[in-house]
Coordinates of C-alpha atoms in Angstrom, one line a residue:
M1 CA 8.1 26.8 6.9
A2 CA 10.4 24.1 8.1
D3 CA 7.4 22.0 9.3
E4 CA 5.8 22.3 5.9
T5 CA 8.9 21.2 4.1
L6 CA 9.3 18.3 6.5
E7 CA 5.7 17.2 5.9
L8 CA 6.2 17.4 2.2
L9 CA 9.3 15.3 2.4
R10 CA 7.4 12.7 4.5
R11 CA 4.6 12.5 1.9
L12 CA 7.1 12.1 -0.9
E13 CA 8.9 9.4 1.0
T14 CA 5.6 7.5 1.6
K15 CA 4.7 7.7 -2.1
L16 CA 8.1 6.5 -3.2
S17 CA 7.9 3.6 -0.7
A18 CA 4.5 2.7 -2.2
L19 CA 5.9 2.8 -5.7
L20 CA 8.9 0.7 -4.7
V21 CA 6.6 -1.9 -3.1
I22 CA 4.6 -2.3 -6.2
V23 CA 7.6 -2.5 -8.6
V24 CA 9.5 -5.0 -6.4
D25 CA 6.4 -7.2 -6.0
Q26 CA 5.8 -7.2 -9.8
Y27 CA 9.5 -7.9 -10.5
L28 CA 9.6 -10.9 -8.1
R29 CA 6.5 -12.3 -9.8
D30 CA 7.7 -11.7 -13.3
T31 CA 11.2 -13.2 -12.8
G32 CA 10.1 -16.1 -10.6
L33 CA 12.7 -15.2 -8.0
A34 CA 10.0 -15.4 -5.3
Q35 CA 6.3 -15.9 -5.0
P36 CA 5.2 -13.0 -2.7
R37 CA 2.0 -13.6 -0.8
P38 CA -1.1 -12.5 -2.6
R39 CA -2.1 -9.0 -1.6
S40 CA -4.4 -6.5 -3.1
I41 CA -3.0 -3.2 -4.4
D42 CA -5.0 -1.5 -1.7
R43 CA -3.2 -3.6 1.0
M44 CA 0.2 -3.0 -0.5
L45 CA -0.3 0.8 -0.6
V46 CA -1.7 0.9 3.0
D47 CA 1.2 -1.3 4.2
A48 CA 3.6 1.2 2.5
G49 CA 2.2 4.0 4.6
L50 CA -0.6 5.6 2.6
T51 CA -3.9 6.3 4.3
G52 CA -7.2 4.9 3.0
S53 CA -8.2 8.2 1.6
E54 CA -4.9 8.6 -0.2
V55 CA -5.3 5.1 -1.7
S56 CA -8.9 5.9 -2.8
R57 CA -7.8 9.1 -4.6
L58 CA -4.8 7.3 -6.3
L59 CA -6.9 4.4 -7.5
G60 CA -10.0 6.3 -8.3
K61 CA -12.1 4.4 -5.8
T62 CA -14.4 5.5 -3.0
P63 CA -13.0 5.3 0.5
Q64 CA -15.7 2.6 1.2
A65 CA -14.4 0.5 -1.7
V66 CA -10.9 0.7 -0.3
S67 CA -12.1 -0.3 3.2
Q68 CA -14.0 -3.3 1.8
A69 CA -10.9 -4.4 -0.2
L70 CA -8.8 -4.1 2.9
A71 CA -11.3 -6.1 5.0
R72 CA -11.4 -8.9 2.3
D73 CA -7.6 -9.0 2.1
G74 CA -7.4 -9.1 5.9
R75 CA -9.8 -12.0 6.2
S76 CA -8.0 -14.0 3.5
R77 CA -4.7 -13.9 5.4
G78 CA -6.1 -15.7 8.4
P79 CA -5.4 -15.4 12.1
R80 CA -1.8 -14.0 11.7
S81 CA -3.2 -10.8 10.4
R82 CA -4.4 -9.9 13.9
P83 CA -1.8 -8.3 16.2

């Protein structure tokens, strides 16, 4: 029971983090306070902790479409995207 509650809290935290990332990114762009680097919504959600399958369900895409978007976004960032 405690493990299920902990897992639920982790999933909620991840989704709240994803929402915060999107809102802050849009706020910075709208106000002109900063110019965040261009990232796809797929990349922002994955960076916030969601899995590719969660992103595909949220955005109504296939998992393959999410993978392709992440691959395109990774290539556009250049060599620094590699660990």
